[in-house]
């Protein structure tokens, strides 16, 4: 009877402003997402609450969850594991609430391989479409430097092809509006509406 | 260099309010679509302008266009042909403007077979998801009548599967907002953004 929630994955190159956009989305009154809670093997810091800031688990538990396919993605950082538990997301989606996950490109691709039905949004730097003409117009970089910067941008953009949507982060509020439009549209997709009517 | 426009096709069962929604969209300041102009073999009425109200053509011309695959869809009504010429839409899309087409279900499916890259939106009557419980709750119809109405609604909804999006026409302004969100999202699809960057 309950319509399944959407998994919304916001990703993009480092430094593009994923955290700022995520924060603005969660401050928006028109939005009611559940933020995906990560699991980690590091010790809780003062004030951190298990099941709220993180799921704090032992190294053995974490490795068991990896083996059981319970981690949608994970990575090691300064000797500790960090990862995204599948069960929390599955239960939240089943309850009808949307889950929002902000994650780097490598993590997003791992999640996508396991939950391809999610909505994968790639946040791009402003003006990437006009990068070359913008650099040339500025007249401060050599042709060689411009070529290098355009090549670097191309490498970033090649990752975009794995995503469903590309959102330019020119102005944070505009990026948020675009993401909200994407989510509205995704809910109206015939495939999702028919699933809902089918019950 | 110019981004190709979107073909937006609004369709749905007769009586659902397609014309009202289309009118509200065209009155919306935030929207700048070109309305698809039909071709017809009927005589112009007083005040009607060729290339604005219709493309007025002879029967021979119309039939030649059908043969040449130049009609995206067509039908006969009271002895005259009516149809959607492909060239006008193609030229408008190539110039970077979006084209809006409001059309019945049969026509929409013909257009889709020829231009599958369009955005096909099915307008549904309000509350179709809860039709049975609503009819039962009202308590005025027999079980038999309710079954018949639900079956009729199912037949309508089966056509929905050919569309990309389903938009409920509960309140016209809300339907317009949903359609605007769909168009925003469609423009942000990675496939379209990469096409644009590719130039």
XYZ file of C-alpha atoms in Angstrom:
398
model
C 0.000 0.000 0.000
C 2.840 2.385 0.869
C 4.724 3.725 -2.128
C 8.365 2.754 -1.865
C 10.708 5.685 -1.262
C 13.383 6.843 -3.674
C 17.107 6.409 -3.128
C 18.704 9.694 -4.155
C 22.481 9.655 -4.558
C 24.302 12.990 -4.841
C 27.865 12.692 -6.027
C 30.512 14.497 -8.048
C 34.163 15.524 -8.118
C 35.786 16.561 -4.840
C 35.522 20.270 -4.203
C 32.362 20.697 -6.274
C 30.268 21.551 -3.214
C 28.323 18.348 -2.545
C 28.206 19.020 1.213
C 26.928 22.575 0.781
C 24.171 21.457 -1.578
C 23.218 18.571 0.707
C 23.002 20.936 3.679
C 20.795 23.360 1.714
C 18.507 20.506 0.669
C 18.036 19.376 4.238
C 17.235 22.934 5.317
C 14.545 23.223 2.623
C 11.031 23.022 4.051
C 9.651 21.314 0.960
C 11.932 18.317 1.364
C 11.640 15.369 3.741
C 14.488 12.951 3.176
C 16.094 10.530 5.549
C 19.840 10.901 5.445
C 21.685 7.618 4.967
C 23.638 6.779 8.137
C 27.110 5.322 7.643
C 28.665 2.508 9.625
C 32.191 2.896 10.971
C 34.702 1.005 13.085
C 36.180 4.167 14.584
C 35.417 5.088 18.189
C 32.479 7.424 18.848
C 33.542 10.966 19.708
C 32.049 12.813 22.651
C 28.387 13.532 21.932
C 28.096 11.176 18.975
C 25.078 8.871 19.143
C 24.986 5.339 17.732
C 22.312 5.009 15.028
C 22.196 8.762 14.592
C 25.676 10.048 13.734
C 26.978 6.622 12.744
C 26.346 2.986 13.343
C 29.389 2.177 15.480
C 30.451 -1.420 14.938
C 33.488 -3.572 15.627
C 36.005 -4.413 12.934
C 34.826 -8.041 13.016
C 31.180 -7.025 12.574
C 32.081 -4.712 9.707
C 34.047 -7.409 7.891
C 31.194 -9.872 8.382
C 28.797 -7.346 6.852
C 31.114 -6.909 3.877
C 31.174 -10.680 3.355
C 27.381 -10.866 3.679
C 26.940 -8.182 0.984
C 25.390 -5.890 3.580
C 27.683 -2.948 2.713
C 26.529 -1.058 -0.384
C 29.991 0.510 -0.468
C 32.880 0.857 1.929
C 36.371 2.242 2.168
C 39.217 2.335 4.671
C 40.522 5.611 6.040
C 43.256 6.000 8.685
C 42.905 2.382 9.718
C 39.121 2.419 10.107
C 36.310 1.185 7.925
C 33.516 3.490 6.756
C 30.570 2.190 4.742
C 26.913 2.380 3.832
C 24.774 -0.388 5.327
C 22.141 -1.743 3.002
C 19.560 -2.753 5.642
C 18.988 0.778 6.965
C 18.372 2.082 3.437
C 16.143 -0.854 2.474
C 13.999 -0.499 5.582
C 13.633 3.258 5.149
C 12.650 2.912 1.470
C 10.153 0.166 2.332
C 8.534 2.480 4.906
C 7.860 4.934 2.061
C 10.489 7.532 2.931
C 13.125 8.776 0.515
C 16.768 8.256 1.421
C 19.444 10.778 0.516
C 23.066 9.729 0.182
C 25.926 12.160 -0.455
C 29.023 10.288 -1.523
C 32.183 10.442 -3.643
C 32.256 9.109 -7.193
C 33.898 5.797 -6.326
C 31.346 5.087 -3.599
C 28.415 6.102 -5.805
C 29.433 3.614 -8.483
C 29.647 0.825 -5.895
C 26.161 1.695 -4.628
C 24.801 1.844 -8.172
C 26.032 -1.661 -8.966
C 23.889 -2.911 -6.072
C 20.904 -0.561 -6.262
C 20.552 0.506 -9.905
C 16.969 1.679 -9.306
C 18.287 4.710 -7.376
C 18.417 8.240 -8.782
C 22.068 9.099 -9.421
C 22.862 12.812 -9.644
C 26.275 14.144 -10.665
C 27.045 17.635 -9.397
C 29.261 19.530 -11.840
C 31.351 22.660 -11.389
C 29.793 25.802 -12.883
C 30.316 26.593 -16.539
C 31.936 23.284 -17.391
C 30.106 23.398 -20.718
C 31.929 26.562 -21.698
C 35.238 25.854 -19.947
C 37.470 26.269 -22.971
C 35.851 29.446 -24.273
C 35.823 30.847 -20.745
C 39.533 30.129 -20.203
C 40.401 31.503 -23.620
C 38.266 34.587 -23.052
C 40.025 35.267 -19.759
C 43.314 35.395 -21.661
C 45.471 34.570 -18.610
C 46.387 30.957 -19.429
C 48.668 29.617 -22.127
C 47.192 27.375 -24.797
C 49.007 24.478 -23.135
C 47.512 25.160 -19.697
C 44.068 25.532 -21.227
C 44.467 22.179 -22.978
C 45.501 20.555 -19.705
C 42.546 21.993 -17.803
C 40.101 20.955 -20.507
C 41.590 17.432 -20.511
C 41.257 17.222 -16.710
C 37.644 18.356 -16.954
C 36.991 15.725 -19.629
C 38.319 13.005 -17.315
C 35.909 14.152 -14.617
C 33.042 14.299 -17.043
C 33.658 10.763 -18.290
C 32.449 9.609 -14.889
C 29.185 11.449 -15.484
C 28.015 8.847 -17.967
C 27.266 6.456 -15.095
C 24.734 8.858 -13.608
C 21.128 9.652 -14.511
C 21.306 13.432 -14.136
C 23.937 16.174 -14.236
C 23.276 19.261 -12.115
C 25.443 22.349 -12.386
C 26.388 23.863 -9.031
C 26.489 27.481 -10.147
C 24.246 28.882 -7.400
C 23.437 26.579 -4.486
C 19.717 27.468 -4.410
C 19.412 26.808 -8.139
C 21.159 23.463 -7.758
C 18.699 22.592 -4.975
C 15.729 23.584 -7.171
C 17.042 21.360 -9.966
C 17.437 18.420 -7.615
C 13.908 18.959 -6.298
C 12.575 19.001 -9.878
C 14.419 15.745 -10.607
C 12.843 14.076 -7.589
C 9.359 15.338 -8.500
C 9.812 14.000 -12.029
C 11.182 10.652 -10.849
C 8.082 10.118 -8.709
C 5.931 10.732 -11.810
C 7.682 8.145 -13.964
C 5.136 5.734 -15.374
C 7.163 2.748 -14.180
C 6.939 3.975 -10.574
C 3.294 5.116 -10.806
C 2.206 1.763 -12.241
C 4.029 -0.099 -9.447
C 2.043 1.985 -7.002
C -1.297 1.407 -8.713
C -0.581 -2.304 -9.038
C -1.058 -2.928 -5.302
C 26.387 24.811 -30.514
C 22.656 25.277 -29.870
C 21.154 22.661 -27.570
C 18.416 20.800 -29.354
C 14.940 21.524 -27.976
C 12.703 18.953 -26.332
C 9.559 17.537 -27.889
C 6.953 17.462 -25.119
C 3.812 15.464 -25.837
C 0.834 15.877 -23.512
C -1.828 13.233 -23.933
C -4.413 11.269 -21.993
C -8.006 10.051 -22.035
C -10.659 12.334 -23.502
C -12.246 14.580 -20.907
C -9.206 14.553 -18.610
C -8.502 18.241 -19.180
C -5.563 18.241 -21.618
C -6.679 21.508 -23.227
C -7.062 23.303 -19.897
C -3.613 22.195 -18.733
C -2.052 23.142 -22.073
C -3.637 26.589 -21.875
C -2.339 27.104 -18.312
C 1.162 26.053 -19.394
C 1.207 28.557 -22.214
C 0.041 31.307 -19.860
C 2.885 30.516 -17.434
C 5.650 33.112 -17.543
C 8.351 30.571 -16.773
C 7.633 28.550 -19.897
C 8.606 29.253 -23.502
C 7.378 26.485 -25.760
C 6.479 26.572 -29.411
C 3.107 24.983 -29.979
C 3.098 22.365 -32.722
C 1.021 23.589 -35.683
C -1.205 21.027 -37.367
C -1.791 20.650 -41.077
C -5.320 20.303 -42.421
C -7.160 20.006 -45.713
C -10.200 21.895 -44.474
C -10.817 25.436 -45.652
C -9.478 28.289 -43.475
C -12.186 30.040 -41.472
C -12.440 33.814 -41.386
C -9.426 35.216 -39.536
C -7.405 31.989 -39.576
C -3.830 32.449 -40.755
C -1.838 29.839 -42.670
C 1.280 28.779 -40.726
C -0.184 30.139 -37.507
C -3.552 28.486 -36.842
C -2.902 25.621 -39.257
C -0.887 24.778 -42.296
C -3.663 24.745 -44.891
C -2.855 22.276 -47.654
C -4.693 20.520 -50.471
C -5.823 16.914 -50.186
C -3.209 15.913 -52.794
C -0.430 17.634 -50.847
C -1.538 16.029 -47.608
C -1.588 12.560 -49.130
C 1.850 13.128 -50.644
C 3.149 14.102 -47.217
C 1.682 10.936 -45.715
C 3.426 8.860 -48.375
C 6.705 10.705 -47.782
C 6.549 9.982 -44.038
C 6.240 13.704 -43.366
C 3.157 13.302 -41.136
C 4.062 12.208 -37.590
C 0.406 11.307 -37.157
C -2.814 12.043 -38.962
C -6.517 11.298 -38.858
C -9.603 12.020 -40.927
C -12.522 13.946 -39.478
C -15.696 14.966 -41.338
C -14.053 14.323 -44.686
C -10.877 16.322 -43.965
C -7.376 15.344 -42.999
C -5.709 16.667 -39.851
C -2.112 15.855 -38.983
C 1.190 16.848 -37.417
C 3.911 17.760 -39.928
C 7.352 16.527 -39.002
C 9.373 19.299 -40.693
C 7.993 22.132 -38.547
C 8.794 20.214 -35.353
C 12.256 19.167 -36.567
C 13.189 22.716 -37.551
C 11.940 24.175 -34.274
C 13.831 21.580 -32.185
C 17.004 22.165 -34.222
C 16.747 25.902 -33.504
C 16.919 25.065 -29.781
C 13.292 25.695 -28.898
C 11.047 23.190 -27.178
C 7.915 22.049 -28.982
C 4.711 21.260 -27.141
C 2.138 18.931 -28.643
C -1.264 18.225 -27.065
C -2.851 15.194 -28.666
C -5.131 12.201 -28.090
C -3.737 8.808 -27.107
C -3.905 7.313 -30.586
C -2.041 10.265 -32.099
C 0.569 10.281 -29.323
C 1.441 6.645 -29.969
C 1.875 7.355 -33.691
C 4.192 10.274 -32.899
C 6.163 8.165 -30.419
C 6.828 5.468 -33.000
C 8.534 8.141 -35.130
C 10.120 10.355 -32.458
C 10.822 8.120 -29.437
C 13.253 10.706 -28.004
C 10.320 12.973 -27.053
C 8.966 13.340 -23.526
C 5.590 11.590 -23.381
C 3.306 12.690 -20.547
C 0.021 10.955 -19.749
C -2.501 13.128 -17.923
C -4.669 11.050 -15.572
C -7.978 11.835 -13.901
C -7.667 12.743 -10.200
C -7.620 10.000 -7.616
C -7.346 7.165 -10.097
C -5.035 5.415 -7.646
C -7.795 5.238 -5.053
C -10.737 4.851 -7.415
C -12.118 1.666 -5.885
C -11.840 2.757 -2.257
C -13.281 6.156 -3.170
C -16.291 4.620 -4.941
C -16.816 2.148 -2.111
C -16.489 4.909 0.481
C -19.113 6.976 -1.314
C -21.559 4.105 -0.890
C -23.783 5.160 -3.804
C -22.794 2.539 -6.385
C -23.499 -1.184 -6.427
C -20.563 -3.600 -6.305
C -21.257 -4.375 -9.964
C -21.093 -0.718 -11.048
C -17.906 -0.219 -9.044
C -16.339 -3.234 -10.763
C -17.303 -1.824 -14.157
C -15.857 1.591 -13.396
C -12.626 0.110 -12.084
C -12.331 -2.093 -15.192
C -12.882 0.928 -17.450
C -10.192 2.834 -15.564
C -7.807 -0.111 -15.924
C -8.302 -0.085 -19.691
C -7.392 3.599 -19.760
C -4.376 3.029 -17.568
C -3.048 0.236 -19.769
C -2.295 2.922 -22.330
C -0.134 4.715 -19.770
C 2.626 2.146 -20.103
C 3.646 3.668 -23.438
C 4.404 7.013 -21.801
C 7.375 8.268 -19.789
C 5.458 10.131 -17.091
C 2.001 10.083 -15.528
C 0.674 13.379 -14.180
C -2.497 13.549 -12.138
C -4.798 16.421 -13.103
C -6.226 17.088 -9.656
C -5.581 20.848 -9.592
C -4.552 22.468 -12.888
C -1.775 24.578 -11.324
C -0.307 21.507 -9.618
C -0.417 19.559 -12.885
C 1.423 22.454 -14.561
C 4.065 22.482 -11.800
C 4.607 18.741 -12.247
C 4.990 19.132 -16.000
C 7.481 21.968 -15.469
C 9.490 19.773 -13.061
C 9.518 16.967 -15.631
C 10.886 19.305 -18.289
C 13.544 20.686 -15.939
C 14.614 17.137 -15.059
C 14.634 15.993 -18.684
C 17.022 18.802 -19.594
C 19.362 17.621 -16.813
C 19.510 14.025 -18.020
C 23.126 13.008 -18.483
C 22.399 11.718 -21.985
C 21.174 15.168 -23.044
C 23.869 17.115 -21.159
C 26.646 15.005 -22.698
C 25.203 15.568 -26.186
C 25.384 19.263 -25.483
C 28.952 19.166 -24.172
C 30.036 16.961 -27.081
C 29.762 19.811 -29.595
